[in-house]
Short mmCIF file of N, CA and C in Angstrom, two decimals:
data_model
loop_
_atom_site.label_atom_id
_atom_site.label_comp_id
_atom_site.label_asym_id
_atom_site.label_seq_id
_atom_site.Cartn_x
_atom_site.Cartn_y
_atom_site.Cartn_z
N MET A 82 -4.99 -25.34 -44.74
CA MET A 82 -4.74 -25.24 -43.49
C MET A 82 -5.85 -25.09 -41.61
N SER A 83 -4.67 -25.09 -40.62
CA SER A 83 -5.19 -25.49 -39.70
C SER A 83 -6.07 -25.23 -39.10
N LYS A 84 -6.68 -25.77 -38.52
CA LYS A 84 -8.04 -25.16 -37.92
C LYS A 84 -8.09 -24.35 -35.92
N THR A 85 -6.52 -24.89 -35.46
CA THR A 85 -5.86 -24.39 -34.28
C THR A 85 -4.32 -24.18 -34.74
N LYS A 86 -4.19 -22.71 -34.07
CA LYS A 86 -2.77 -22.12 -34.20
C LYS A 86 -1.83 -23.30 -33.55
N SER A 87 -0.81 -22.98 -33.13
CA SER A 87 0.87 -23.96 -33.09
C SER A 87 0.93 -24.35 -31.59
N ALA A 88 1.02 -24.38 -30.72
CA ALA A 88 1.81 -24.36 -29.60
C ALA A 88 2.33 -23.78 -29.28
N GLY A 89 2.00 -23.48 -28.03
CA GLY A 89 2.96 -21.96 -27.65
C GLY A 89 1.86 -21.27 -27.77
N SER A 90 0.32 -20.32 -28.14
CA SER A 90 -0.66 -19.22 -28.26
C SER A 90 -0.80 -19.55 -27.06
N THR A 91 -1.90 -18.70 -27.19
CA THR A 91 -3.30 -18.60 -26.26
C THR A 91 -4.49 -17.55 -26.95
N ARG A 92 -5.56 -17.71 -26.56
CA ARG A 92 -6.56 -16.52 -26.89
C ARG A 92 -6.83 -16.38 -25.75
N LEU A 93 -6.31 -16.39 -24.81
CA LEU A 93 -6.14 -15.44 -22.56
C LEU A 93 -5.06 -14.94 -22.05
N GLY A 94 -3.65 -14.19 -23.18
CA GLY A 94 -3.05 -14.12 -21.95
C GLY A 94 -2.62 -12.79 -22.06
N ARG A 95 -3.94 -12.48 -21.52
CA ARG A 95 -4.21 -10.42 -21.93
C ARG A 95 -4.20 -10.42 -20.34
N ASP A 96 -3.69 -8.46 -20.38
CA ASP A 96 -3.79 -8.30 -18.76
C ASP A 96 -3.84 -6.43 -18.85
N SER A 97 -4.35 -6.70 -17.95
CA SER A 97 -4.72 -5.03 -17.89
C SER A 97 -3.84 -3.26 -16.89
N ASN A 98 -3.88 -3.11 -17.33
CA ASN A 98 -2.21 -1.76 -16.99
C ASN A 98 -2.49 -1.49 -15.46
N ALA A 99 -1.98 -1.88 -14.53
CA ALA A 99 -2.00 -1.16 -13.10
C ALA A 99 -2.15 -0.02 -12.90
N GLN A 100 -3.11 0.23 -12.15
CA GLN A 100 -4.37 1.32 -11.64
C GLN A 100 -3.06 2.64 -10.87
N TYR A 101 -2.61 1.82 -9.77
CA TYR A 101 -0.98 2.82 -8.82
C TYR A 101 -2.87 3.40 -7.89
N LEU A 102 -3.66 2.80 -7.42
CA LEU A 102 -4.88 3.84 -6.67
C LEU A 102 -3.93 3.62 -5.49
N GLY A 103 -4.46 4.40 -4.55
CA GLY A 103 -4.45 4.59 -2.92
C GLY A 103 -4.17 5.66 -2.25
N ILE A 104 -3.30 4.97 -0.98
CA ILE A 104 -2.87 5.80 -0.67
C ILE A 104 -1.99 6.68 -0.44
N LYS A 105 -1.02 7.74 -1.18
CA LYS A 105 0.44 7.99 -1.16
C LYS A 105 1.18 8.95 0.08
N ARG A 106 -0.30 9.57 0.95
CA ARG A 106 0.91 9.93 1.82
C ARG A 106 -0.09 9.81 2.94
N ASN A 107 0.45 9.19 4.19
CA ASN A 107 0.31 8.62 5.60
C ASN A 107 -0.43 10.33 6.83
N GLN A 108 -1.70 9.11 7.60
CA GLN A 108 -1.65 10.80 8.45
C GLN A 108 -0.61 11.07 9.22
N GLY A 109 0.42 11.83 9.82
CA GLY A 109 1.13 12.91 9.56
C GLY A 109 2.44 13.82 9.65
N GLN A 110 1.70 12.86 8.35
CA GLN A 110 3.29 13.16 7.08
C GLN A 110 2.83 15.02 7.20
N GLN A 111 4.88 14.94 6.79
CA GLN A 111 4.77 16.45 5.96
C GLN A 111 4.71 16.50 4.10
N VAL A 112 3.59 16.98 3.80
CA VAL A 112 3.50 17.24 2.52
C VAL A 112 4.53 18.70 2.30
N SER A 113 4.43 19.00 1.45
CA SER A 113 4.46 20.32 0.28
C SER A 113 3.12 20.91 -0.25
N ALA A 114 3.53 22.07 -1.06
CA ALA A 114 1.87 21.97 -2.23
C ALA A 114 1.68 21.33 -3.01
N GLY A 115 1.09 20.39 -3.78
CA GLY A 115 0.89 19.88 -4.86
C GLY A 115 0.93 18.56 -4.71
N GLU A 116 1.76 18.11 -3.98
CA GLU A 116 1.62 17.02 -3.85
C GLU A 116 0.66 16.37 -3.79
N ILE A 117 0.25 14.79 -4.67
CA ILE A 117 -0.58 14.48 -4.84
C ILE A 117 -1.01 12.86 -2.55
N LEU A 118 -1.76 12.95 -1.58
CA LEU A 118 -2.02 12.72 -1.20
C LEU A 118 -3.25 10.61 -1.50
N LEU A 119 -3.73 11.43 -2.07
CA LEU A 119 -4.66 9.70 -2.61
C LEU A 119 -4.86 9.69 -3.83
N ARG A 120 -5.40 8.85 -4.44
CA ARG A 120 -5.47 8.95 -6.09
C ARG A 120 -6.77 7.17 -5.73
N GLN A 121 -7.70 8.40 -6.28
CA GLN A 121 -9.09 6.63 -6.42
C GLN A 121 -10.10 6.52 -7.55
N ARG A 122 -10.74 6.26 -7.21
CA ARG A 122 -11.97 5.29 -8.42
C ARG A 122 -13.07 6.66 -7.81
N GLY A 123 -13.78 7.52 -7.98
CA GLY A 123 -14.62 8.56 -7.51
C GLY A 123 -14.30 8.98 -6.00
N SER A 124 -15.58 9.44 -5.34
CA SER A 124 -15.55 9.68 -3.98
C SER A 124 -15.52 9.34 -2.56
N ARG A 125 -14.43 7.90 -2.64
CA ARG A 125 -15.05 7.79 -1.54
C ARG A 125 -13.78 8.79 0.14
N CYS A 126 -12.50 8.60 -0.59
CA CYS A 126 -12.97 10.04 0.76
C CYS A 126 -12.62 11.51 -0.28
N LEU A 127 -13.31 12.76 0.84
CA LEU A 127 -13.57 14.05 0.11
C LEU A 127 -12.70 14.93 1.27
N ALA A 128 -12.31 15.99 0.30
CA ALA A 128 -11.20 16.51 0.15
C ALA A 128 -11.84 17.60 1.27
N GLY A 129 -10.81 18.00 2.46
CA GLY A 129 -10.87 19.33 3.83
C GLY A 129 -10.19 20.22 2.98
N VAL A 130 -9.82 20.40 5.06
CA VAL A 130 -9.31 22.01 4.51
C VAL A 130 -7.85 21.86 3.76
N ASN A 131 -7.92 22.76 3.07
CA ASN A 131 -6.34 23.07 1.96
C ASN A 131 -6.08 21.21 1.09
N VAL A 132 -6.88 21.36 0.82
CA VAL A 132 -7.10 19.88 -0.34
C VAL A 132 -7.93 20.61 -1.54
N GLY A 133 -7.03 19.86 -2.71
CA GLY A 133 -8.24 20.07 -3.60
C GLY A 133 -8.30 18.94 -4.58
N MET A 134 -9.12 17.80 -5.47
CA MET A 134 -10.07 17.01 -6.35
C MET A 134 -9.42 17.56 -6.91
N GLY A 135 -8.56 16.77 -7.96
CA GLY A 135 -8.51 17.20 -9.77
C GLY A 135 -10.07 16.51 -10.31
N LYS A 136 -9.95 15.88 -11.79
CA LYS A 136 -10.81 15.66 -12.10
C LYS A 136 -11.39 14.38 -12.25
N ASP A 137 -10.28 13.32 -11.21
CA ASP A 137 -10.18 12.48 -11.55
C ASP A 137 -10.50 11.43 -10.41
N HIS A 138 -11.06 12.80 -9.43
CA HIS A 138 -11.03 12.28 -8.34
C HIS A 138 -9.90 12.51 -7.06
N THR A 139 -8.37 12.67 -7.82
CA THR A 139 -7.55 12.41 -7.19
C THR A 139 -7.05 13.17 -6.27
N LEU A 140 -7.00 13.24 -4.45
CA LEU A 140 -6.64 14.42 -3.43
C LEU A 140 -5.16 14.50 -3.29
N PHE A 141 -4.69 16.35 -3.47
CA PHE A 141 -3.77 16.77 -3.31
C PHE A 141 -3.77 18.21 -2.43
N ALA A 142 -2.79 18.43 -2.12
CA ALA A 142 -2.65 19.13 -1.33
C ALA A 142 -2.22 21.06 -1.69
N LEU A 143 -3.10 21.97 -1.55
CA LEU A 143 -2.98 23.18 -1.76
C LEU A 143 -2.27 23.62 -1.26
N LYS A 144 -1.61 23.43 -0.28
CA LYS A 144 -0.22 24.52 0.51
C LYS A 144 0.18 23.67 2.22
N ALA A 145 1.55 23.80 1.93
CA ALA A 145 2.11 22.94 2.96
C ALA A 145 1.75 22.51 4.05
N GLY A 146 2.06 21.89 5.05
CA GLY A 146 1.33 21.91 6.15
C GLY A 146 1.82 19.96 6.55
N ARG A 147 1.21 19.37 7.37
CA ARG A 147 1.08 17.39 7.28
C ARG A 147 -1.10 17.28 7.34
N VAL A 148 -0.26 16.28 6.71
CA VAL A 148 -1.69 15.31 6.42
C VAL A 148 -2.65 14.95 7.47
N SER A 149 -4.53 14.91 7.68
CA SER A 149 -4.61 14.65 8.69
C SER A 149 -6.24 13.54 8.20
N PHE A 150 -5.78 12.50 8.50
CA PHE A 150 -7.69 11.84 7.83
C PHE A 150 -8.45 11.93 9.14
N LYS A 151 -9.94 12.04 8.91
CA LYS A 151 -11.19 12.71 9.89
C LYS A 151 -12.20 11.34 9.27
N GLU A 152 -13.10 11.45 10.02
CA GLU A 152 -14.20 10.86 9.76
C GLU A 152 -15.45 11.76 9.94
N ARG A 153 -16.69 12.11 9.12
CA ARG A 153 -17.22 13.50 9.57
C ARG A 153 -18.48 13.02 9.03
N ASN A 154 -19.70 12.67 9.46
CA ASN A 154 -21.45 13.14 8.94
C ASN A 154 -21.97 13.66 8.18
N LYS A 155 -21.83 12.05 6.84
CA LYS A 155 -22.20 14.12 5.22
C LYS A 155 -24.22 13.42 5.22
N THR A 156 -24.46 14.23 5.26
CA THR A 156 -26.24 14.03 4.75
C THR A 156 -25.34 14.11 3.73
N THR A 157 -26.31 12.44 2.91
CA THR A 157 -27.09 12.53 1.22
C THR A 157 -27.76 12.78 0.04
N PHE A 158 -27.89 12.98 -0.82
CA PHE A 158 -29.04 13.48 -1.84
C PHE A 158 -30.56 12.84 -1.02
N THR A 159 -30.57 11.69 -0.49
CA THR A 159 -31.64 10.76 -0.07
C THR A 159 -32.20 11.91 1.13
N GLY A 160 -31.65 12.65 1.69
CA GLY A 160 -31.34 12.78 3.70
C GLY A 160 -30.84 11.08 4.83
N SER A 161 -30.43 10.08 4.61
CA SER A 161 -29.63 10.34 5.08
C SER A 161 -27.82 10.16 5.27
N LYS A 162 -27.55 9.48 6.07
CA LYS A 162 -26.83 9.86 7.06
C LYS A 162 -25.75 9.15 6.49
N ARG A 163 -24.68 9.21 5.97
CA ARG A 163 -23.14 8.54 5.37
C ARG A 163 -22.06 8.92 6.61
N LYS A 164 -21.02 8.51 6.89
CA LYS A 164 -19.91 9.06 7.23
C LYS A 164 -18.39 9.02 6.04
N ALA A 165 -18.64 9.88 6.48
CA ALA A 165 -17.16 10.43 5.05
C ALA A 165 -15.70 10.37 5.32
N LYS A 166 -14.81 9.87 4.96
CA LYS A 166 -13.87 10.23 4.99
C LYS A 166 -13.14 11.24 4.73
N VAL A 167 -12.32 12.17 5.30
CA VAL A 167 -12.49 13.66 4.73
C VAL A 167 -10.78 14.23 5.57
N VAL A 168 -9.71 14.23 4.19
CA VAL A 168 -8.59 14.35 4.39
C VAL A 168 -8.65 16.08 4.10
N GLU A 169 -7.27 16.63 5.19
CA GLU A 169 -7.00 17.67 5.69
C GLU A 169 -5.40 17.92 5.17
N VAL A 170 -5.10 19.11 5.08
CA VAL A 170 -3.75 19.73 5.17
C VAL A 170 -3.32 21.24 6.21
N LEU A 171 -2.98 19.91 7.61
CA LEU A 171 -3.20 22.18 8.49
C LEU A 171 -1.71 21.93 9.59
#
């Protein structure tokens, strides 16, 4: 038996599936209830007015309206302040 495989095979030729993360609806766009606004890992952006957050931190519209992105000061659990992006539907 041969010690190595024949030509044409490789040990490294694997890749992971695409995650399709990111912003799906931008500032000022009209959305209807239930539309996905943003897919993310962790809560990088927070849910604001009329926006819900799924168990995988996906942000979605609870009501129809226009998308708005804002920055808000948030206090962390240590008491320090950080700027947080907030997504709202108005």
